[in-house]
PDB file of C-alpha atoms in Angstrom:
ATOM      1  CA  MET K 377    -135.614  94.242 -46.747  1.00  0.00           C
ATOM      2  CA  CYS K 378    -132.424  93.099 -45.024  1.00  0.00           C
ATOM      3  CA  PHE K 379    -134.299  90.465 -43.032  1.00  0.00           C
ATOM      4  CA  ARG K 380    -135.984  89.156 -46.175  1.00  0.00           C
ATOM      5  CA  LEU K 381    -132.629  88.871 -47.962  1.00  0.00           C
ATOM      6  CA  PHE K 382    -131.163  87.009 -44.980  1.00  0.00           C
ATOM      7  CA  ALA K 383    -134.150  84.670 -44.942  1.00  0.00           C
ATOM      8  CA  CYS K 384    -133.645  83.890 -48.636  1.00  0.00           C
ATOM      9  CA  TRP K 385    -129.976  83.064 -48.113  1.00  0.00           C
ATOM     10  CA  GLU K 386    -130.865  80.986 -45.073  1.00  0.00           C
ATOM     11  CA  GLU K 387    -133.405  79.012 -47.112  1.00  0.00           C
ATOM     12  CA  ALA K 388    -130.858  78.466 -49.889  1.00  0.00           C
ATOM     13  CA  PHE K 389    -128.259  77.231 -47.396  1.00  0.00           C
ATOM     14  CA  PHE K 390    -130.632  74.767 -45.762  1.00  0.00           C
ATOM     15  CA  PHE K 391    -131.784  73.554 -49.175  1.00  0.00           C
ATOM     16  CA  LEU K 392    -128.157  72.891 -50.107  1.00  0.00           C
ATOM     17  CA  VAL K 393    -127.593  71.001 -46.845  1.00  0.00           C
ATOM     18  CA  ILE K 394    -130.680  68.881 -47.490  1.00  0.00           C
ATOM     19  CA  VAL K 395    -129.502  68.072 -51.028  1.00  0.00           C
ATOM     20  CA  VAL K 396    -126.035  67.020 -49.835  1.00  0.00           C
ATOM     21  CA  VAL K 397    -127.417  64.904 -46.978  1.00  0.00           C
ATOM     22  CA  THR K 398    -129.912  63.258 -49.333  1.00  0.00           C
ATOM     23  CA  LEU K 399    -127.213  62.460 -51.887  1.00  0.00           C
ATOM     24  CA  MET K 400    -124.964  61.044 -49.172  1.00  0.00           C
ATOM     25  CA  GLY K 401    -127.843  58.889 -47.953  1.00  0.00           C
ATOM     26  CA  GLN K 402    -128.433  57.594 -51.461  1.00  0.00           C
ATOM     27  CA  GLY K 403    -124.775  56.653 -51.821  1.00  0.00           C
ATOM     28  CA  MET K 404    -124.140  59.168 -54.590  1.00  0.00           C
ATOM     29  CA  LEU K 405    -121.563  60.976 -52.475  1.00  0.00           C
ATOM     30  CA  SER K 406    -120.532  57.911 -50.505  1.00  0.00           C
ATOM     31  CA  GLY K 407    -116.841  58.783 -50.274  1.00  0.00           C
ATOM     32  CA  LEU K 408    -117.459  62.287 -48.977  1.00  0.00           C
ATOM     33  CA  GLY K 409    -117.518  61.584 -45.270  1.00  0.00           C
ATOM     34  CA  ASP K 410    -115.155  58.625 -44.879  1.00  0.00           C
ATOM     35  CA  GLY K 411    -111.834  60.450 -45.082  1.00  0.00           C
ATOM     36  CA  ASN K 412    -110.518  58.363 -47.977  1.00  0.00           C
ATOM     37  CA  SER K 413    -110.993  61.209 -50.433  1.00  0.00           C
ATOM     38  CA  ILE K 414    -109.016  63.754 -48.399  1.00  0.00           C
ATOM     39  CA  PRO K 415    -105.599  62.848 -49.927  1.00  0.00           C
ATOM     40  CA  ASP K 416    -107.055  63.302 -53.407  1.00  0.00           C
ATOM     41  CA  VAL K 417    -108.425  66.709 -52.459  1.00  0.00           C
ATOM     42  CA  ALA K 418    -105.052  67.677 -51.005  1.00  0.00           C
ATOM     43  CA  ARG K 419    -103.239  66.582 -54.174  1.00  0.00           C
ATOM     44  CA  TYR K 420    -105.433  68.677 -56.475  1.00  0.00           C
ATOM     45  CA  PRO K 421    -106.610  71.730 -54.521  1.00  0.00           C
ATOM     46  CA  LEU K 422    -107.143  73.935 -57.578  1.00  0.00           C
ATOM     47  CA  LEU K 423    -109.216  71.284 -59.312  1.00  0.00           C
ATOM     48  CA  THR K 424    -111.281  70.741 -56.176  1.00  0.00           C
ATOM     49  CA  ALA K 425    -111.748  74.485 -55.752  1.00  0.00           C
ATOM     50  CA  GLY K 426    -112.677  74.816 -59.429  1.00  0.00           C
ATOM     51  CA  ILE K 427    -115.360  72.166 -59.135  1.00  0.00           C
ATOM     52  CA  GLY K 428    -116.656  73.726 -55.921  1.00  0.00           C
ATOM     53  CA  LEU K 429    -116.748  77.236 -57.354  1.00  0.00           C
ATOM     54  CA  THR K 430    -118.468  76.036 -60.514  1.00  0.00           C
ATOM     55  CA  VAL K 431    -121.121  74.224 -58.480  1.00  0.00           C
ATOM     56  CA  MET K 432    -121.618  77.308 -56.288  1.00  0.00           C
ATOM     57  CA  ALA K 433    -121.951  79.514 -59.382  1.00  0.00           C
ATOM     58  CA  ASN K 434    -124.564  77.100 -60.706  1.00  0.00           C
ATOM     59  CA  PHE K 435    -126.502  77.286 -57.429  1.00  0.00           C
ATOM     60  CA  ALA K 436    -126.293  81.094 -57.535  1.00  0.00           C
ATOM     61  CA  ALA K 437    -127.589  81.175 -61.119  1.00  0.00           C
ATOM     62  CA  MET K 438    -130.520  78.954 -60.193  1.00  0.00           C
ATOM     63  CA  PHE K 439    -131.203  81.023 -57.059  1.00  0.00           C
ATOM     64  CA  PHE K 440    -131.528  84.161 -59.192  1.00  0.00           C
ATOM     65  CA  PHE K 441    -133.496  82.217 -61.829  1.00  0.00           C
ATOM     66  CA  PHE K 442    -136.152  81.247 -59.295  1.00  0.00           C
ATOM     67  CA  GLY K 443    -136.175  84.797 -57.913  1.00  0.00           C
ATOM     68  CA  LYS K 444    -137.002  86.097 -61.391  1.00  0.00           C
ATOM     69  CA  MET K 445    -139.632  83.389 -61.772  1.00  0.00           C
ATOM     70  CA  ARG K 446    -141.227  84.361 -58.460  1.00  0.00           C
ATOM     71  CA  ALA K 447    -141.314  88.039 -59.507  1.00  0.00           C
ATOM     72  CA  LEU K 448    -142.828  87.063 -62.864  1.00  0.00           C
ATOM     73  CA  ILE K 449    -145.567  85.014 -61.210  1.00  0.00           C
ATOM     74  CA  GLU K 450    -146.335  87.797 -58.719  1.00  0.00           C
ATOM     75  CA  SER K 451    -146.511  90.358 -61.526  1.00  0.00           C
ATOM     76  CA  ALA K 452    -148.748  88.171 -63.684  1.00  0.00           C
ATOM     77  CA  SER K 453    -151.094  87.458 -60.777  1.00  0.00           C
ATOM     78  CA  LYS K 454    -151.654  91.197 -60.248  1.00  0.00           C
ATOM     79  CA  GLY K 455    -153.082  91.738 -63.708  1.00  0.00           C
ATOM     80  CA  ASP K 456    -151.711  92.082 -67.213  1.00  0.00           C
ATOM     81  CA  PRO K 457    -148.648  89.869 -67.735  1.00  0.00           C
ATOM     82  CA  PHE K 458    -147.639  91.626 -70.959  1.00  0.00           C
ATOM     83  CA  ILE K 459    -145.457  94.351 -69.483  1.00  0.00           C
ATOM     84  CA  PRO K 460    -141.865  95.192 -70.403  1.00  0.00           C
ATOM     85  CA  ASP K 461    -140.600  94.106 -66.965  1.00  0.00           C
ATOM     86  CA  ASN K 462    -141.865  90.570 -67.517  1.00  0.00           C
ATOM     87  CA  ALA K 463    -140.184  90.430 -70.921  1.00  0.00           C
ATOM     88  CA  ARG K 464    -136.914  91.482 -69.273  1.00  0.00           C
ATOM     89  CA  ARG K 465    -137.430  88.892 -66.532  1.00  0.00           C
ATOM     90  CA  LEU K 466    -137.968  86.127 -69.079  1.00  0.00           C
ATOM     91  CA  ASN K 467    -134.877  87.211 -70.990  1.00  0.00           C
ATOM     92  CA  ALA K 468    -132.823  87.204 -67.777  1.00  0.00           C
ATOM     93  CA  MET K 469    -134.247  83.789 -66.880  1.00  0.00           C
ATOM     94  CA  ALA K 470    -133.131  82.449 -70.260  1.00  0.00           C
ATOM     95  CA  TRP K 471    -129.589  83.747 -69.764  1.00  0.00           C
ATOM     96  CA  LEU K 472    -129.448  82.384 -66.208  1.00  0.00           C
ATOM     97  CA  LEU K 473    -130.665  78.970 -67.320  1.00  0.00           C
ATOM     98  CA  LEU K 474    -128.181  78.959 -70.206  1.00  0.00           C
ATOM     99  CA  SER K 475    -125.353  79.739 -67.787  1.00  0.00           C
ATOM    100  CA  SER K 476    -126.572  76.942 -65.518  1.00  0.00           C
ATOM    101  CA  GLN K 477    -126.577  74.474 -68.408  1.00  0.00           C
ATOM    102  CA  VAL K 478    -123.060  75.472 -69.455  1.00  0.00           C
ATOM    103  CA  LEU K 479    -121.828  75.258 -65.853  1.00  0.00           C
ATOM    104  CA  THR K 480    -123.337  71.782 -65.571  1.00  0.00           C
ATOM    105  CA  VAL K 481    -121.337  70.651 -68.603  1.00  0.00           C
ATOM    106  CA  ILE K 482    -118.191  72.221 -67.128  1.00  0.00           C
ATOM    107  CA  VAL K 483    -118.719  70.409 -63.810  1.00  0.00           C
ATOM    108  CA  GLY K 484    -119.170  67.130 -65.663  1.00  0.00           C
ATOM    109  CA  GLU K 485    -115.962  67.609 -67.620  1.00  0.00           C
ATOM    110  CA  LEU K 486    -114.040  68.646 -64.492  1.00  0.00           C
ATOM    111  CA  ARG K 487    -115.342  65.570 -62.697  1.00  0.00           C
ATOM    112  CA  VAL K 488    -114.141  63.283 -65.494  1.00  0.00           C
ATOM    113  CA  PHE K 489    -110.770  65.056 -65.515  1.00  0.00           C
ATOM    114  CA  ALA K 490    -110.476  64.684 -61.733  1.00  0.00           C
ATOM    115  CA  PHE K 491    -111.237  60.965 -61.871  1.00  0.00           C
ATOM    116  CA  SER K 492    -108.701  60.498 -64.670  1.00  0.00           C
ATOM    117  CA  LEU K 493    -106.041  62.152 -62.483  1.00  0.00           C
ATOM    118  CA  ILE K 494    -106.948  60.132 -59.401  1.00  0.00           C
ATOM    119  CA  ASP K 495    -107.283  56.800 -61.221  1.00  0.00           C
ATOM    120  CA  PRO K 496    -105.708  56.807 -64.704  1.00  0.00           C
ATOM    121  CA  GLN K 497    -107.111  53.318 -65.361  1.00  0.00           C
ATOM    122  CA  SER K 498    -110.711  54.464 -64.943  1.00  0.00           C
ATOM    123  CA  LYS K 499    -112.971  54.696 -67.953  1.00  0.00           C
ATOM    124  CA  ASN K 500    -115.014  57.697 -66.829  1.00  0.00           C
ATOM    125  CA  THR K 501    -116.639  59.629 -69.623  1.00  0.00           C
ATOM    126  CA  PHE K 502    -119.030  62.518 -69.819  1.00  0.00           C
ATOM    127  CA  ASP K 503    -121.818  61.496 -72.139  1.00  0.00           C
ATOM    128  CA  ILE K 504    -124.559  63.820 -73.301  1.00  0.00           C
ATOM    129  CA  SER K 505    -127.809  62.114 -74.168  1.00  0.00           C
ATOM    130  CA  PRO K 506    -130.755  63.674 -76.007  1.00  0.00           C
ATOM    131  CA  ASN K 507    -132.494  64.005 -72.628  1.00  0.00           C
ATOM    132  CA  ASP K 508    -129.684  66.266 -71.423  1.00  0.00           C
ATOM    133  CA  LEU K 509    -130.427  68.695 -74.230  1.00  0.00           C
ATOM    134  CA  ALA K 510    -133.878  69.473 -72.796  1.00  0.00           C
ATOM    135  CA  GLY K 511    -132.402  72.278 -70.689  1.00  0.00           C
ATOM    136  CA  PHE K 512    -131.010  73.966 -73.782  1.00  0.00           C
ATOM    137  CA  LEU K 513    -134.401  73.588 -75.459  1.00  0.00           C
ATOM    138  CA  ILE K 514    -136.038  75.311 -72.479  1.00  0.00           C
ATOM    139  CA  VAL K 515    -133.527  78.162 -72.863  1.00  0.00           C
ATOM    140  CA  LEU K 516    -134.629  78.580 -76.469  1.00  0.00           C
ATOM    141  CA  VAL K 517    -138.295  78.545 -75.414  1.00  0.00           C
ATOM    142  CA  LEU K 518    -137.612  81.202 -72.759  1.00  0.00           C
ATOM    143  CA  PHE K 519    -135.914  83.482 -75.307  1.00  0.00           C
ATOM    144  CA  ILE K 520    -138.878  83.074 -77.659  1.00  0.00           C
ATOM    145  CA  LEU K 521    -141.338  83.674 -74.831  1.00  0.00           C
ATOM    146  CA  ALA K 522    -139.445  86.818 -73.817  1.00  0.00           C
ATOM    147  CA  ARG K 523    -139.764  88.100 -77.359  1.00  0.00           C
ATOM    148  CA  VAL K 524    -143.497  87.293 -77.384  1.00  0.00           C
ATOM    149  CA  PHE K 525    -143.940  89.180 -74.107  1.00  0.00           C
ATOM    150  CA  ARG K 526    -141.937  92.129 -75.465  1.00  0.00           C
ATOM    151  CA  HIS K 527    -144.128  92.196 -78.577  1.00  0.00           C
ATOM    152  CA  GLY K 528    -147.286  91.826 -76.452  1.00  0.00           C
ATOM    153  CA  ALA K 529    -146.216  94.736 -74.254  1.00  0.00           C
ATOM    154  CA  ALA K 530    -145.596  96.889 -77.336  1.00  0.00           C
ATOM    155  CA  MET K 531    -149.010  95.949 -78.740  1.00  0.00           C
ATOM    156  CA  ARG K 532    -150.606  96.786 -75.373  1.00  0.00           C
ATOM    157  CA  GLU K 533    -148.978 100.234 -75.423  1.00  0.00           C
ATOM    158  CA  ASP K 534    -150.140 100.806 -79.014  1.00  0.00           C
ATOM    159  CA  LEU K 535    -153.670  99.767 -78.088  1.00  0.00           C
ATOM    160  CA  GLU K 536    -153.739 102.102 -75.100  1.00  0.00           C
ATOM    161  CA  GLY K 537    -152.491 104.928 -77.315  1.00  0.00           C
ATOM    162  CA  THR K 538    -155.284 104.471 -79.876  1.00  0.00           C
ATOM    163  CA  VAL K 539    -158.186 104.186 -77.446  1.00  0.00           C
TER     164      VAL K 539
END
């Protein structure tokens, strides 16, 4: 069990490294490695730490989200998916995804605030388009699906009791 937990954390760490390296290669984090951003980080350590902690919390939420999804898929592949555990997993997945969506908005707002402190002349804004609301729609679908699974599990128990 301990080895499996270590392997999961190791996979998550390497995934994070790959994401950062890919973003740096695409120019999305172009100022990260050149040393020009270090004075800005030193001027606003709490803001930098807040952004970092919020991003790490988002990664943790998604790590647990995919763990619940993996357990749900394994459970459904073994037989009847309409069990109370799967309903609880779907409910937990909805809450985790909701927290991830809220944390994403917080990171966006912190980023805009940081850029306004660094360069007051900048016109950075955090815009939410209809496409950005898809995550919140998926949260709603997961809550509904959890309720359907809970109802299906109750019906399954009633059926087993009558036969």
